[in-house]
PDB file of C-alpha atoms in Angstrom:
ATOM      1  CA  UNK X   1       0.000   0.000   0.000  1.00  0.00           C
ATOM      2  CA  UNK X   2       1.380   3.350  -1.042  1.00  0.00           C
ATOM      3  CA  UNK X   3       1.426   6.183   1.448  1.00  0.00           C
ATOM      4  CA  UNK X   4       2.665   9.739   1.004  1.00  0.00           C
ATOM      5  CA  UNK X   5       2.756  11.679   4.254  1.00  0.00           C
ATOM      6  CA  UNK X   6       3.371  15.420   4.202  1.00  0.00           C
ATOM      7  CA  UNK X   7       4.622  17.452   7.136  1.00  0.00           C
ATOM      8  CA  UNK X   8       6.140  20.840   7.868  1.00  0.00           C
ATOM      9  CA  UNK X   9       3.224  23.141   7.210  1.00  0.00           C
ATOM     10  CA  UNK X  10       2.245  25.944   9.544  1.00  0.00           C
ATOM     11  CA  UNK X  11       1.802  29.670  10.011  1.00  0.00           C
ATOM     12  CA  UNK X  12       4.602  31.919   8.788  1.00  0.00           C
ATOM     13  CA  UNK X  13       4.962  35.665   8.259  1.00  0.00           C
ATOM     14  CA  UNK X  14       5.430  37.128   4.783  1.00  0.00           C
ATOM     15  CA  UNK X  15       9.062  36.834   3.768  1.00  0.00           C
ATOM     16  CA  UNK X  16       9.576  33.796   5.948  1.00  0.00           C
ATOM     17  CA  UNK X  17      10.536  30.225   5.095  1.00  0.00           C
ATOM     18  CA  UNK X  18       9.196  26.722   5.564  1.00  0.00           C
ATOM     19  CA  UNK X  19      10.386  23.296   4.508  1.00  0.00           C
ATOM     20  CA  UNK X  20       7.796  20.696   3.640  1.00  0.00           C
ATOM     21  CA  UNK X  21       8.593  17.003   3.735  1.00  0.00           C
ATOM     22  CA  UNK X  22       6.899  14.089   1.994  1.00  0.00           C
ATOM     23  CA  UNK X  23       7.760  10.666   3.366  1.00  0.00           C
ATOM     24  CA  UNK X  24       6.924   7.867   0.958  1.00  0.00           C
ATOM     25  CA  UNK X  25       6.082   4.277   1.813  1.00  0.00           C
ATOM     26  CA  UNK X  26       5.159   1.486  -0.574  1.00  0.00           C
ATOM     27  CA  UNK X  27       6.982   3.094  -3.499  1.00  0.00           C
ATOM     28  CA  UNK X  28      10.545   4.107  -4.272  1.00  0.00           C
ATOM     29  CA  UNK X  29      10.801   7.795  -5.124  1.00  0.00           C
ATOM     30  CA  UNK X  30      13.724   7.142  -7.470  1.00  0.00           C
ATOM     31  CA  UNK X  31      11.338   5.357  -9.851  1.00  0.00           C
ATOM     32  CA  UNK X  32       8.607   8.015  -9.891  1.00  0.00           C
ATOM     33  CA  UNK X  33       8.319  11.637 -10.872  1.00  0.00           C
ATOM     34  CA  UNK X  34       7.481  13.346  -7.599  1.00  0.00           C
ATOM     35  CA  UNK X  35       5.561  16.569  -7.401  1.00  0.00           C
ATOM     36  CA  UNK X  36       4.136  19.199  -5.103  1.00  0.00           C
ATOM     37  CA  UNK X  37       0.756  20.736  -5.736  1.00  0.00           C
ATOM     38  CA  UNK X  38      -1.293  23.254  -3.789  1.00  0.00           C
ATOM     39  CA  UNK X  39      -4.911  24.232  -3.408  1.00  0.00           C
ATOM     40  CA  UNK X  40      -5.973  27.591  -2.061  1.00  0.00           C
ATOM     41  CA  UNK X  41      -9.471  28.156  -0.650  1.00  0.00           C
ATOM     42  CA  UNK X  42     -12.018  28.363  -3.444  1.00  0.00           C
ATOM     43  CA  UNK X  43      -9.477  27.514  -6.127  1.00  0.00           C
ATOM     44  CA  UNK X  44      -8.495  24.451  -8.106  1.00  0.00           C
ATOM     45  CA  UNK X  45      -5.486  22.362  -7.201  1.00  0.00           C
ATOM     46  CA  UNK X  46      -2.432  23.576  -9.105  1.00  0.00           C
ATOM     47  CA  UNK X  47       1.055  22.344  -9.901  1.00  0.00           C
ATOM     48  CA  UNK X  48       3.953  23.823  -7.911  1.00  0.00           C
ATOM     49  CA  UNK X  49       7.112  21.782  -8.498  1.00  0.00           C
ATOM     50  CA  UNK X  50       8.376  18.437  -9.750  1.00  0.00           C
ATOM     51  CA  UNK X  51      11.531  16.356  -9.629  1.00  0.00           C
ATOM     52  CA  UNK X  52      12.261  13.630 -12.133  1.00  0.00           C
ATOM     53  CA  UNK X  53      12.725   9.972 -11.287  1.00  0.00           C
ATOM     54  CA  UNK X  54      16.473  10.408 -11.844  1.00  0.00           C
ATOM     55  CA  UNK X  55      16.621  13.513  -9.704  1.00  0.00           C
ATOM     56  CA  UNK X  56      18.445  15.355 -12.453  1.00  0.00           C
ATOM     57  CA  UNK X  57      15.545  17.523 -13.639  1.00  0.00           C
ATOM     58  CA  UNK X  58      13.375  19.905 -11.664  1.00  0.00           C
ATOM     59  CA  UNK X  59      10.504  22.023 -12.881  1.00  0.00           C
ATOM     60  CA  UNK X  60       8.540  24.840 -11.275  1.00  0.00           C
ATOM     61  CA  UNK X  61       5.507  26.906 -11.916  1.00  0.00           C
ATOM     62  CA  UNK X  62       6.471  30.484 -12.757  1.00  0.00           C
ATOM     63  CA  UNK X  63       5.103  32.017  -9.565  1.00  0.00           C
ATOM     64  CA  UNK X  64       7.534  30.095  -7.333  1.00  0.00           C
ATOM     65  CA  UNK X  65      10.687  30.081  -9.472  1.00  0.00           C
ATOM     66  CA  UNK X  66      13.634  31.432  -7.535  1.00  0.00           C
ATOM     67  CA  UNK X  67      11.797  31.062  -4.215  1.00  0.00           C
ATOM     68  CA  UNK X  68      10.978  27.341  -3.924  1.00  0.00           C
ATOM     69  CA  UNK X  69      13.313  24.378  -4.298  1.00  0.00           C
ATOM     70  CA  UNK X  70      12.298  20.747  -4.652  1.00  0.00           C
ATOM     71  CA  UNK X  71      14.775  18.077  -3.591  1.00  0.00           C
ATOM     72  CA  UNK X  72      14.890  14.506  -2.399  1.00  0.00           C
ATOM     73  CA  UNK X  73      16.752  12.132  -0.106  1.00  0.00           C
ATOM     74  CA  UNK X  74      16.842   8.651  -1.616  1.00  0.00           C
ATOM     75  CA  UNK X  75      18.049   7.035   1.594  1.00  0.00           C
ATOM     76  CA  UNK X  76      15.074   8.448   3.482  1.00  0.00           C
ATOM     77  CA  UNK X  77      12.677   7.977   0.540  1.00  0.00           C
ATOM     78  CA  UNK X  78      11.575  11.546   1.187  1.00  0.00           C
ATOM     79  CA  UNK X  79      10.907  14.560  -1.011  1.00  0.00           C
ATOM     80  CA  UNK X  80      11.240  18.134   0.216  1.00  0.00           C
ATOM     81  CA  UNK X  81       9.952  21.541  -0.776  1.00  0.00           C
ATOM     82  CA  UNK X  82      11.999  24.427   0.577  1.00  0.00           C
ATOM     83  CA  UNK X  83       9.912  27.572   0.426  1.00  0.00           C
ATOM     84  CA  UNK X  84      11.582  30.950   0.888  1.00  0.00           C
ATOM     85  CA  UNK X  85      10.352  34.539   0.585  1.00  0.00           C
ATOM     86  CA  UNK X  86       6.822  33.368   1.226  1.00  0.00           C
ATOM     87  CA  UNK X  87       3.925  35.560   0.192  1.00  0.00           C
ATOM     88  CA  UNK X  88       0.298  35.638   1.360  1.00  0.00           C
ATOM     89  CA  UNK X  89      -0.718  34.240  -2.017  1.00  0.00           C
ATOM     90  CA  UNK X  90       1.271  31.090  -1.231  1.00  0.00           C
ATOM     91  CA  UNK X  91      -1.322  30.230   1.408  1.00  0.00           C
ATOM     92  CA  UNK X  92      -2.797  26.837   0.534  1.00  0.00           C
ATOM     93  CA  UNK X  93      -2.933  23.174   1.377  1.00  0.00           C
ATOM     94  CA  UNK X  94       0.182  21.626  -0.134  1.00  0.00           C
ATOM     95  CA  UNK X  95       0.010  18.086  -1.487  1.00  0.00           C
ATOM     96  CA  UNK X  96       2.739  15.629  -2.389  1.00  0.00           C
ATOM     97  CA  UNK X  97       2.067  13.322  -5.315  1.00  0.00           C
ATOM     98  CA  UNK X  98       3.755  10.614  -7.362  1.00  0.00           C
ATOM     99  CA  UNK X  99       3.448   9.797 -11.043  1.00  0.00           C
ATOM    100  CA  UNK X 100       4.741   6.751 -12.877  1.00  0.00           C
ATOM    101  CA  UNK X 101       6.071   8.807 -15.764  1.00  0.00           C
ATOM    102  CA  UNK X 102       9.412   9.912 -17.201  1.00  0.00           C
ATOM    103  CA  UNK X 103       8.385  13.534 -17.721  1.00  0.00           C
ATOM    104  CA  UNK X 104       8.414  16.378 -15.191  1.00  0.00           C
ATOM    105  CA  UNK X 105       5.638  18.134 -17.103  1.00  0.00           C
ATOM    106  CA  UNK X 106       3.030  16.746 -14.757  1.00  0.00           C
ATOM    107  CA  UNK X 107      -0.451  17.906 -13.874  1.00  0.00           C
ATOM    108  CA  UNK X 108      -3.192  16.897 -11.466  1.00  0.00           C
ATOM    109  CA  UNK X 109      -4.694  14.420 -13.909  1.00  0.00           C
ATOM    110  CA  UNK X 110      -1.623  12.220 -14.367  1.00  0.00           C
ATOM    111  CA  UNK X 111      -0.670  11.629 -10.750  1.00  0.00           C
ATOM    112  CA  UNK X 112      -1.030   8.097  -9.431  1.00  0.00           C
ATOM    113  CA  UNK X 113      -0.765   8.683  -5.702  1.00  0.00           C
ATOM    114  CA  UNK X 114      -1.529  11.609  -3.387  1.00  0.00           C
ATOM    115  CA  UNK X 115      -0.855  12.556   0.176  1.00  0.00           C
ATOM    116  CA  UNK X 116      -3.467  14.146   2.394  1.00  0.00           C
ATOM    117  CA  UNK X 117      -1.850  17.556   2.420  1.00  0.00           C
ATOM    118  CA  UNK X 118      -0.373  20.018   4.861  1.00  0.00           C
ATOM    119  CA  UNK X 119      -1.636  23.558   5.417  1.00  0.00           C
ATOM    120  CA  UNK X 120       0.644  26.528   4.824  1.00  0.00           C
ATOM    121  CA  UNK X 121      -0.629  29.912   5.967  1.00  0.00           C
ATOM    122  CA  UNK X 122       1.342  33.060   5.172  1.00  0.00           C
ATOM    123  CA  UNK X 123       0.047  35.976   7.195  1.00  0.00           C
ATOM    124  CA  UNK X 124       1.239  38.801   9.395  1.00  0.00           C
TER     125      UNK X 124
END
């Protein structure tokens, strides 16, 4: 049984940082494209970042480029999302997901497994 468990969310002031973690069980992250998505209140779930199965390619939505970094630890079978210079518009539930695909150009519809999400609130 596959499980993706996110952690690290919370309340942070604008300009602050958070690191989200996604611990995977039942799959090996080095054989999946791993991604982070987010869903703000009243909005659709959207793509944030992805890392290829090889770990050599990363991809970001334009609004987080230069502020967010996706990475992984194979030994811990865990994916991370380092979020810096946070803005109020980054407030959302953040989801980790896995896709059995070789491309990093992922979207909500192609993901095979999802975590339950962790809430990030950016507010003063």
